[in-house]
Short mmCIF file of C-alpha atoms in Angstrom, two decimals:
data_model
loop_
_atom_site.label_atom_id
_atom_site.label_comp_id
_atom_site.label_asym_id
_atom_site.label_seq_id
_atom_site.Cartn_x
_atom_site.Cartn_y
_atom_site.Cartn_z
CA MET A 1 8.13 -71.43 -12.68
CA ASN A 2 11.39 -68.74 -12.71
CA LYS A 3 13.37 -70.43 -10.00
CA PRO A 4 15.84 -68.06 -10.66
CA LEU A 5 13.93 -65.11 -9.93
CA ALA A 6 12.47 -66.34 -7.49
CA LEU A 7 15.57 -67.45 -5.41
CA LEU A 8 16.66 -63.58 -6.08
CA VAL A 9 14.12 -62.38 -4.32
CA ALA A 10 14.27 -65.34 -1.50
CA PHE A 11 18.12 -63.81 -1.66
CA THR A 12 16.33 -60.24 -0.85
CA PHE A 13 13.86 -61.60 1.86
CA PHE A 14 16.41 -63.67 3.94
CA MET A 15 19.14 -60.20 3.62
CA GLU A 16 16.07 -58.03 4.99
CA ASN A 17 15.01 -60.28 7.93
CA LEU A 18 18.62 -61.32 8.30
CA ASP A 19 19.56 -57.22 9.27
CA ALA A 20 16.22 -57.39 11.46
CA ASN A 21 17.38 -59.88 13.94
CA ILE A 22 21.12 -59.48 13.97
CA ILE A 23 22.06 -56.60 15.70
CA ALA A 24 20.03 -57.74 19.26
CA THR A 25 23.04 -59.25 20.36
CA ALA A 26 25.29 -56.73 19.32
CA LEU A 27 23.67 -53.72 20.73
CA PRO A 28 25.67 -53.78 24.04
CA ALA A 29 29.02 -52.91 22.42
CA MET A 30 27.85 -50.63 19.57
CA ALA A 31 26.28 -48.50 22.56
CA THR A 32 29.46 -48.69 24.07
CA GLN A 33 31.62 -47.30 21.27
CA PHE A 34 28.63 -44.54 21.58
CA GLY A 35 28.14 -43.52 25.00
CA VAL A 36 24.65 -44.39 25.62
CA HIS A 37 22.85 -47.31 27.45
CA ALA A 38 22.36 -50.77 25.11
CA ILE A 39 18.76 -50.13 26.01
CA ASP A 40 19.15 -47.24 23.99
CA LEU A 41 19.33 -48.26 21.25
CA ASN A 42 16.32 -49.86 20.68
CA ILE A 43 15.18 -46.67 18.27
CA GLY A 44 17.91 -48.15 15.61
CA MET A 45 15.37 -51.71 15.89
CA SER A 46 12.53 -49.89 15.72
CA ALA A 47 13.42 -47.18 13.10
CA TYR A 48 14.05 -49.89 11.09
CA LEU A 49 11.01 -51.93 11.25
CA LEU A 50 9.07 -49.14 11.03
CA ALA A 51 10.85 -47.46 8.07
CA VAL A 52 9.96 -50.91 5.94
CA ALA A 53 6.40 -50.45 7.34
CA ILE A 54 6.04 -46.96 6.04
CA PHE A 55 7.41 -47.55 2.85
CA ILE A 56 6.01 -50.81 1.78
CA PRO A 57 2.90 -48.93 -0.42
CA LEU A 58 5.57 -46.54 -1.59
CA GLY A 59 7.03 -49.70 -3.24
CA GLY A 60 4.87 -51.03 -5.20
CA TRP A 61 3.28 -48.14 -6.63
CA LEU A 62 6.86 -46.69 -8.43
CA ALA A 63 7.53 -50.57 -9.39
CA ASP A 64 4.25 -49.80 -11.38
CA ARG A 65 5.33 -46.12 -12.49
CA PHE A 66 8.60 -46.96 -13.71
CA GLY A 67 9.39 -50.59 -13.64
CA ALA A 68 9.91 -53.25 -11.54
CA LYS A 69 13.54 -53.65 -12.17
CA ILE A 70 14.26 -50.05 -11.41
CA ILE A 71 12.94 -49.97 -8.23
CA PHE A 72 14.19 -52.54 -7.50
CA VAL A 73 17.59 -52.90 -8.42
CA SER A 74 17.96 -49.22 -6.68
CA ALA A 75 16.29 -50.80 -3.53
CA ILE A 76 19.72 -53.26 -2.96
CA ALA A 77 21.68 -50.37 -3.59
CA VAL A 78 20.06 -47.89 -1.44
CA PHE A 79 20.35 -51.35 1.06
CA THR A 80 23.75 -51.91 0.46
CA PHE A 81 24.78 -48.60 0.75
CA ALA A 82 23.09 -47.92 3.76
CA SER A 83 24.44 -50.83 5.64
CA ILE A 84 28.10 -49.12 4.69
CA LEU A 85 26.94 -46.05 6.75
CA CYS A 86 25.56 -47.88 9.64
CA ALA A 87 28.98 -49.76 9.65
CA MET A 88 30.78 -45.85 9.83
CA SER A 89 28.53 -44.54 11.65
CA GLU A 90 30.47 -42.78 14.86
CA ASN A 91 27.11 -41.77 17.06
CA LEU A 92 23.79 -42.52 17.72
CA THR A 93 22.33 -40.05 15.32
CA VAL A 94 24.09 -41.19 12.85
CA PHE A 95 22.68 -44.55 13.11
CA VAL A 96 19.43 -44.18 13.51
CA ILE A 97 18.99 -42.14 10.30
CA ALA A 98 21.67 -44.39 8.26
CA ARG A 99 18.73 -47.68 9.32
CA ILE A 100 15.96 -45.26 8.40
CA LEU A 101 17.89 -45.04 4.88
CA GLN A 102 18.12 -49.20 5.47
CA GLY A 103 14.69 -50.25 5.99
CA VAL A 104 13.28 -47.81 2.98
CA GLY A 105 15.17 -50.40 0.72
CA GLY A 106 14.20 -53.14 2.68
CA ALA A 107 10.79 -52.43 2.61
CA MET A 108 10.62 -51.78 -1.34
CA MET A 109 13.48 -54.64 -2.42
CA VAL A 110 10.83 -57.56 -0.82
CA PRO A 111 7.19 -56.65 -1.71
CA VAL A 112 8.37 -55.07 -5.62
CA GLY A 113 10.46 -59.08 -5.69
CA ARG A 114 7.69 -60.80 -4.35
CA LEU A 115 5.38 -58.75 -7.18
CA VAL A 116 7.89 -59.72 -10.05
CA VAL A 117 7.41 -63.21 -8.77
CA VAL A 118 3.50 -63.42 -9.14
CA ARG A 119 3.68 -61.60 -12.55
CA HIS A 120 5.62 -64.53 -13.72
CA THR A 121 3.87 -67.37 -12.29
CA PRO A 122 1.53 -68.85 -13.70
CA LYS A 123 -1.22 -69.57 -11.13
CA LYS A 124 -0.42 -73.45 -10.62
CA GLU A 125 2.93 -72.78 -9.07
CA LEU A 126 2.27 -69.89 -7.16
CA VAL A 127 2.71 -71.81 -4.08
CA GLN A 128 6.04 -73.51 -4.28
CA ALA A 129 7.03 -70.05 -5.63
CA MET A 130 6.02 -69.18 -2.89
CA ALA A 131 8.02 -71.16 -0.61
CA TYR A 132 10.63 -70.41 -2.60
CA VAL A 133 10.79 -66.69 -1.59
CA THR A 134 9.45 -67.35 2.32
CA TRP A 135 12.01 -69.70 3.62
CA PRO A 136 15.41 -68.49 3.18
CA GLY A 137 13.29 -65.58 4.85
CA LEU A 138 12.61 -67.96 8.41
CA ILE A 139 15.37 -69.00 8.10
CA ALA A 140 17.10 -65.54 9.14
CA PRO A 141 16.19 -64.92 12.34
CA VAL A 142 17.79 -68.48 13.40
CA LEU A 143 21.16 -66.91 12.02
CA GLY A 144 20.84 -63.32 13.11
CA PRO A 145 21.59 -63.92 16.98
CA PRO A 146 24.74 -66.34 17.12
CA LEU A 147 26.23 -64.83 13.99
CA GLY A 148 26.01 -61.47 15.15
CA GLY A 149 27.40 -62.55 18.53
CA PHE A 150 30.01 -64.46 16.43
CA LEU A 151 31.37 -61.72 14.58
CA VAL A 152 30.97 -59.22 17.36
CA THR A 153 33.05 -61.41 19.19
CA HIS A 154 35.18 -62.19 17.25
CA PHE A 155 35.95 -59.24 15.09
CA SER A 156 33.55 -55.99 15.84
CA TRP A 157 30.13 -54.76 15.68
CA GLN A 158 30.38 -53.33 12.34
CA TRP A 159 30.84 -56.26 10.39
CA ILE A 160 27.39 -57.14 10.70
CA PHE A 161 26.47 -54.48 8.59
CA LEU A 162 29.31 -55.20 6.39
CA ILE A 163 28.53 -58.17 4.77
CA ASN A 164 25.48 -57.45 3.67
CA VAL A 165 27.98 -55.41 1.08
CA PRO A 166 28.75 -58.20 -0.92
CA LEU A 167 25.36 -59.66 -1.16
CA GLY A 168 23.47 -56.05 -2.36
CA ILE A 169 26.39 -56.96 -5.18
CA LEU A 170 25.60 -60.01 -6.36
CA GLY A 171 21.88 -58.98 -5.77
CA VAL A 172 21.87 -56.10 -8.02
CA LEU A 173 24.24 -57.98 -10.40
CA ALA A 174 21.06 -60.79 -10.45
CA ALA A 175 18.40 -58.51 -10.79
CA LEU A 176 20.22 -56.39 -13.97
CA ARG A 177 19.93 -59.92 -15.53
CA LEU A 178 17.17 -61.34 -14.27
CA VAL A 179 13.82 -58.97 -14.11
CA SER A 180 12.29 -56.75 -16.40
CA ASN A 181 11.48 -53.69 -16.55
CA GLU A 182 7.66 -53.81 -16.85
CA LYS A 183 5.29 -50.84 -15.85
CA GLN A 184 1.45 -50.45 -15.29
CA ALA A 185 -0.07 -48.22 -18.15
CA ASP A 186 -3.41 -46.97 -16.26
CA ILE A 187 -1.56 -46.46 -12.70
CA GLY A 188 -3.50 -43.86 -10.54
CA LYS A 189 -2.25 -41.19 -8.34
CA PHE A 190 0.12 -42.22 -5.53
CA ASP A 191 -2.26 -40.88 -2.32
CA PHE A 192 1.09 -38.41 -1.20
CA ILE A 193 -1.42 -36.81 1.78
CA GLY A 194 -3.01 -40.15 3.33
CA PHE A 195 1.27 -41.60 2.95
CA ILE A 196 2.52 -38.51 4.74
CA LEU A 197 -0.57 -38.29 7.52
CA LEU A 198 0.35 -42.06 8.48
CA ALA A 199 4.44 -41.87 8.05
CA SER A 200 3.80 -39.04 10.70
CA ALA A 201 1.00 -40.60 12.79
CA CYS A 202 3.35 -44.18 13.37
CA GLY A 203 6.54 -41.95 13.33
CA SER A 204 5.54 -39.57 15.82
CA PHE A 205 4.20 -42.83 18.67
CA MET A 206 7.48 -44.68 17.92
CA TYR A 207 9.07 -42.00 19.42
CA ALA A 208 7.38 -40.86 21.74
CA MET A 209 7.41 -44.53 22.99
CA ASP A 210 11.19 -44.15 22.97
CA ILE A 211 11.74 -41.03 25.09
CA GLN A 212 8.62 -41.76 27.21
CA ASN A 213 6.71 -38.48 25.84
CA LEU A 214 2.75 -38.86 26.56
CA ILE A 215 1.80 -35.69 24.72
CA LEU A 216 3.98 -36.61 21.56
CA SER A 217 2.43 -40.45 21.44
CA LEU A 218 -1.05 -38.21 22.17
CA VAL A 219 -0.26 -36.57 19.20
CA GLY A 220 0.59 -39.20 17.23
CA LEU A 221 -3.18 -40.83 18.33
CA GLY A 222 -4.83 -38.02 16.93
CA LEU A 223 -2.31 -37.88 13.86
CA LEU A 224 -3.38 -41.59 13.43
CA TRP A 225 -6.88 -41.21 13.60
CA LEU A 226 -6.61 -38.12 10.79
CA ALA A 227 -4.84 -40.63 8.47
CA VAL A 228 -7.99 -42.79 8.79
CA TYR A 229 -10.77 -39.94 8.71
CA TYR A 230 -9.02 -38.89 5.20
CA MET A 231 -8.15 -41.84 3.26
CA ARG A 232 -11.73 -43.36 4.19
CA ARG A 233 -13.09 -40.41 2.46
CA GLN A 234 -10.45 -40.45 -1.18
CA THR A 235 -11.37 -42.23 -4.26
CA ASN A 236 -8.06 -44.30 -4.47
CA PRO A 237 -6.87 -44.36 -0.76
CA LEU A 238 -3.40 -45.35 0.11
CA LEU A 239 -5.70 -48.11 2.48
CA LYS A 240 -9.38 -49.06 2.31
CA PHE A 241 -10.88 -50.23 5.34
CA ASP A 242 -13.24 -52.31 4.31
CA ALA A 243 -11.26 -55.51 5.03
CA PHE A 244 -11.83 -54.55 8.79
CA LYS A 245 -15.90 -56.20 8.36
CA GLU A 246 -14.85 -59.50 8.31
CA GLN A 247 -14.03 -60.58 11.85
CA THR A 248 -10.69 -63.25 10.89
CA PHE A 249 -9.29 -60.07 9.66
CA SER A 250 -10.17 -57.69 11.94
CA VAL A 251 -8.95 -60.32 14.94
CA SER A 252 -5.82 -61.16 12.06
CA VAL A 253 -4.49 -57.70 12.32
CA LEU A 254 -5.49 -56.21 15.96
CA GLY A 255 -5.29 -58.77 18.05
CA GLY A 256 -2.57 -60.36 16.30
CA SER A 257 -0.54 -58.05 16.37
CA VAL A 258 -0.29 -57.08 19.76
CA PHE A 259 0.38 -60.79 19.85
CA ARG A 260 3.35 -60.22 17.67
CA MET A 261 4.28 -57.06 19.89
CA THR A 262 4.67 -58.62 23.21
CA MET A 263 6.57 -62.06 21.52
CA SER A 264 8.61 -59.69 19.89
CA ALA A 265 9.96 -58.12 22.97
CA VAL A 266 11.56 -61.58 24.21
CA PRO A 267 14.54 -61.74 21.17
CA PHE A 268 14.97 -58.33 22.42
CA LEU A 269 14.92 -58.03 25.81
CA LEU A 270 16.64 -61.88 26.19
CA PRO A 271 20.31 -61.10 24.31
CA LEU A 272 20.24 -58.02 26.47
CA MET A 273 19.54 -59.71 29.65
CA PHE A 274 22.44 -62.47 28.96
CA GLN A 275 24.64 -60.29 28.91
CA LEU A 276 24.28 -56.81 31.00
CA ALA A 277 23.01 -59.45 33.64
CA PHE A 278 24.22 -62.64 33.36
CA GLY A 279 27.49 -61.26 32.06
CA LEU A 280 28.07 -63.71 28.80
CA SER A 281 29.50 -62.40 25.34
CA ALA A 282 27.48 -61.79 22.72
CA TRP A 283 28.25 -65.13 21.32
CA ASN A 284 27.52 -67.09 23.64
CA ALA A 285 24.55 -64.96 24.23
CA GLY A 286 23.22 -65.42 20.39
CA LEU A 287 23.69 -69.16 20.94
CA LEU A 288 21.29 -69.14 23.81
CA ILE A 289 18.64 -67.18 21.97
CA LEU A 290 18.50 -69.52 19.25
CA ALA A 291 16.65 -71.59 20.85
CA VAL A 292 13.50 -69.29 20.42
CA PHE A 293 14.12 -70.16 16.62
CA VAL A 294 14.82 -73.33 16.49
CA GLY A 295 11.42 -73.87 18.25
CA ASN A 296 10.08 -71.30 15.55
CA VAL A 297 11.13 -74.13 12.63
CA ALA A 298 10.05 -77.05 14.48
CA MET A 299 7.06 -76.14 15.17
CA LYS A 300 6.16 -75.04 10.91
CA PRO A 301 5.58 -78.89 10.07
CA PHE A 302 2.58 -79.27 12.95
CA THR A 303 0.94 -75.85 12.24
CA THR A 304 -1.32 -76.60 9.36
CA PRO A 305 -2.49 -79.92 11.28
CA LEU A 306 -3.59 -78.76 14.45
CA MET A 307 -5.64 -75.50 12.90
CA ARG A 308 -7.32 -78.28 11.15
CA ARG A 309 -7.87 -80.73 13.85
CA PHE A 310 -8.90 -77.44 16.18
CA GLY A 311 -9.59 -74.92 14.55
CA PHE A 312 -8.42 -70.64 14.32
CA ARG A 313 -10.41 -69.61 17.13
CA GLN A 314 -9.37 -72.67 19.65
CA VAL A 315 -5.90 -72.64 18.63
CA LEU A 316 -5.10 -69.01 19.59
CA LEU A 317 -7.26 -69.46 22.70
CA VAL A 318 -5.20 -72.32 24.08
CA ASN A 319 -1.93 -71.77 22.68
CA GLY A 320 -2.14 -67.84 22.93
CA ILE A 321 -2.58 -68.60 26.75
CA LEU A 322 0.64 -71.01 26.42
CA GLY A 323 2.41 -67.74 25.17
CA THR A 324 1.69 -65.67 27.50
CA LEU A 325 3.38 -68.20 29.78
CA SER A 326 6.45 -68.88 28.22
CA ILE A 327 6.75 -65.05 28.34
CA ALA A 328 6.45 -64.73 31.77
CA SER A 329 8.43 -67.79 32.34
CA CYS A 330 11.53 -65.73 31.50
CA ALA A 331 11.31 -63.74 34.69
CA LEU A 332 12.75 -66.78 36.17
CA PHE A 333 15.77 -66.89 35.05
CA SER A 334 18.50 -65.92 36.56
CA PRO A 335 22.37 -67.52 36.93
CA GLN A 336 21.48 -69.72 39.07
CA LEU A 337 19.03 -71.53 36.85
CA PRO A 338 19.87 -74.59 34.77
CA LEU A 339 20.95 -73.50 31.80
CA TRP A 340 18.79 -76.81 30.56
CA SER A 341 15.82 -75.28 32.15
CA MET A 342 15.97 -72.08 29.78
CA ILE A 343 17.13 -73.41 27.43
CA PHE A 344 13.17 -75.60 27.01
CA LEU A 345 11.62 -72.85 28.47
CA MET A 346 13.23 -70.48 25.62
CA PHE A 347 12.12 -73.49 22.89
CA VAL A 348 8.56 -73.68 23.98
CA SER A 349 8.62 -69.91 23.33
CA GLY A 350 9.74 -70.30 19.80
CA LEU A 351 7.07 -73.09 19.43
CA THR A 352 4.20 -70.95 20.59
CA ARG A 353 5.82 -68.02 19.06
CA SER A 354 5.52 -69.65 15.35
CA LEU A 355 1.68 -71.22 15.58
CA GLN A 356 0.31 -68.07 17.24
CA PHE A 357 2.43 -66.14 14.18
CA THR A 358 0.85 -68.83 11.14
CA CYS A 359 -2.52 -69.12 12.86
CA TYR A 360 -3.16 -65.52 13.09
CA THR A 361 -1.63 -65.04 9.18
CA SER A 362 -3.40 -68.00 8.02
CA MET A 363 -6.99 -67.08 9.35
CA GLY A 364 -6.78 -63.20 8.40
CA PHE A 365 -6.92 -63.50 4.66
CA ALA A 366 -9.91 -66.89 5.19
CA ASP A 367 -12.89 -64.58 4.42
CA ILE A 368 -11.60 -61.80 2.26
CA LYS A 369 -13.41 -60.46 -1.35
CA PRO A 370 -11.28 -60.06 -4.19
CA GLN A 371 -11.35 -56.67 -4.24
CA ASP A 372 -10.42 -55.95 -0.74
CA ARG A 373 -7.37 -58.63 -1.61
CA ARG A 374 -4.63 -55.96 -2.81
CA TYR A 375 -5.86 -53.05 0.73
CA ALA A 376 -6.03 -55.81 3.22
CA SER A 377 -2.16 -57.47 1.61
CA THR A 378 -0.81 -53.94 2.10
CA MET A 379 -1.78 -53.22 5.38
CA THR A 380 -0.88 -56.65 6.97
CA SER A 381 2.52 -56.04 5.18
CA LEU A 382 2.52 -52.76 7.78
CA PHE A 383 1.07 -53.75 10.91
CA PHE A 384 4.18 -56.87 10.88
CA PRO A 385 6.64 -54.51 10.87
CA ILE A 386 4.86 -51.69 13.06
CA SER A 387 3.79 -54.84 15.93
CA PHE A 388 7.66 -55.38 16.18
CA GLY A 389 8.72 -52.24 16.03
CA LEU A 390 6.41 -51.54 19.34
CA GLY A 391 7.27 -54.26 20.83
CA VAL A 392 10.91 -53.31 20.83
CA ALA A 393 9.75 -49.68 21.50
CA VAL A 394 7.68 -50.15 24.39
CA SER A 395 10.06 -53.24 26.38
CA ALA A 396 12.90 -50.90 26.27
CA CYS A 397 10.81 -47.76 27.60
CA LEU A 398 9.40 -50.45 30.58
CA LEU A 399 12.77 -51.74 31.26
CA LYS A 400 13.69 -47.79 31.82
CA MET A 401 10.82 -47.34 33.66
CA VAL A 402 11.00 -49.98 35.81
CA GLY A 403 14.73 -49.05 36.53
CA GLN A 404 13.82 -45.61 37.42
CA VAL A 405 11.49 -46.82 39.20
CA GLN A 406 13.57 -48.63 41.63
CA GLN A 407 16.26 -45.93 41.68
CA HIS A 408 18.56 -47.76 39.89
CA ASN A 409 21.57 -46.37 38.13
CA VAL A 410 22.21 -49.59 35.79
CA VAL A 411 19.51 -51.91 34.52
CA THR A 412 19.39 -55.09 36.88
CA LEU A 413 18.38 -58.40 36.94
CA GLN A 414 15.16 -57.68 38.20
CA ASP A 415 14.68 -54.53 36.21
CA PHE A 416 14.13 -57.47 33.17
CA GLN A 417 12.31 -59.63 34.96
CA ILE A 418 9.95 -57.55 36.51
CA THR A 419 9.65 -56.02 32.74
CA PHE A 420 8.89 -59.78 31.19
CA LEU A 421 5.71 -60.15 33.66
CA ILE A 422 4.62 -56.49 32.65
CA ILE A 423 4.79 -57.61 28.80
CA ALA A 424 3.29 -61.13 29.62
CA GLY A 425 0.17 -59.08 30.99
CA ILE A 426 0.28 -57.33 28.19
CA SER A 427 -0.64 -60.23 25.74
CA LEU A 428 -3.54 -61.32 27.39
CA PHE A 429 -5.09 -58.28 25.42
CA ALA A 430 -4.35 -59.86 22.42
CA LEU A 431 -7.00 -63.21 23.77
CA ILE A 432 -10.34 -60.56 24.06
CA ASP A 433 -10.21 -60.64 20.30
CA ALA A 434 -9.74 -64.50 20.14
CA VAL A 435 -12.76 -64.76 22.39
CA ARG A 436 -15.34 -63.00 20.13
CA LEU A 437 -14.70 -65.27 16.97
CA LYS A 438 -16.91 -67.59 16.60
CA PRO A 439 -16.69 -71.70 16.52
CA ASN A 440 -15.87 -71.72 13.35
CA ALA A 441 -14.35 -69.06 11.99
CA GLY A 442 -12.10 -69.35 9.08
CA HIS A 443 -13.50 -72.62 8.80
CA ALA A 444 -13.61 -72.98 5.00
CA SER A 445 -10.06 -72.11 4.38
CA LEU A 446 -9.07 -75.19 6.19
CA GLN A 447 -10.60 -77.43 3.77
CA ARG A 448 -8.29 -79.61 2.15
#
């Protein structure tokens, strides 16, 4: 295994994940400078995640067409340049455009890097190589909120983006040295029509959630139907949907997306609640959120034994109920509630979140046929950031709607509490998919 190359890709994975999580604690400070409500800045998070999702298929094709080295280095450079633009933004519009550009760089940076590692790693060392690539990215959500809070409290919010500059320069220099510019001779044409339809559908629906526009959301759903209809009739489409014939993959993508959407609302809403309703500093809010991500990491050693002992279906159902209760428990949070109890409940939320994520991910490829793996991998990569982005957009939309119903000029603690209860209710829909799983679904993949 080429360890320097694997560590370089892990480094870029860390950068991408850190940027997706570090912004949460900085939203109130950024909102003050931009002259908007903190909730309105959710579009900066969801636009980034949406751009990552949309441009993932393009990154792999460009790497095959022009060479992995050129695209990988360019992606890191775009990500770094966009980080500078984010720090220089003086209004929300410029910031959102910079975040979209940053998402484009992130979308091509990690998948292309992962592809390079796979091509240069013997099959027997592939699991170890993927561990090298993945683990630093899992640390980023743990460091993101407290690091963001520290930078905002003691410096300024611009530094949460400026720290990417030296990291990006190091990444470019290392990539120029370590990555070879391999191309694929037999690459086909890129499905640009499918790409445009899918991008338009996702963008319309996400923006509709942000501005609470029913008509635009219906347009987005209509474009999505049109994109699927078009791609199902193409010889070399952007996506193929044969993998959905396997129940385990279908549940992993559809039910898993609902669960990921609701669970991603927690680390978005909690920092806002702690700052806007509790009056805590960004630094203290970030430290509290750390409990969720410590729970994420603490569960990792136990996920595989639990799945092998009880099977996918039972874990998804039981842990899914616990996850729903953990979301609902956030409605109990108040300045009067003992600090240790809030930390404990957030830690439990992190435990259930980690187990459910891993279970859905592991089950997704349990029954996939070899010829469907490429498209199944692409769809999984697409649905992950889209579901996270929707979680941010939907939770912000709900928070605004609750405030409007309550006729509040400013967001209150009660608004957050009601929003958490609604999101917990939505998460129950993920269990419908899990219930229809066969008791032994994906059993073969759990065998030693």
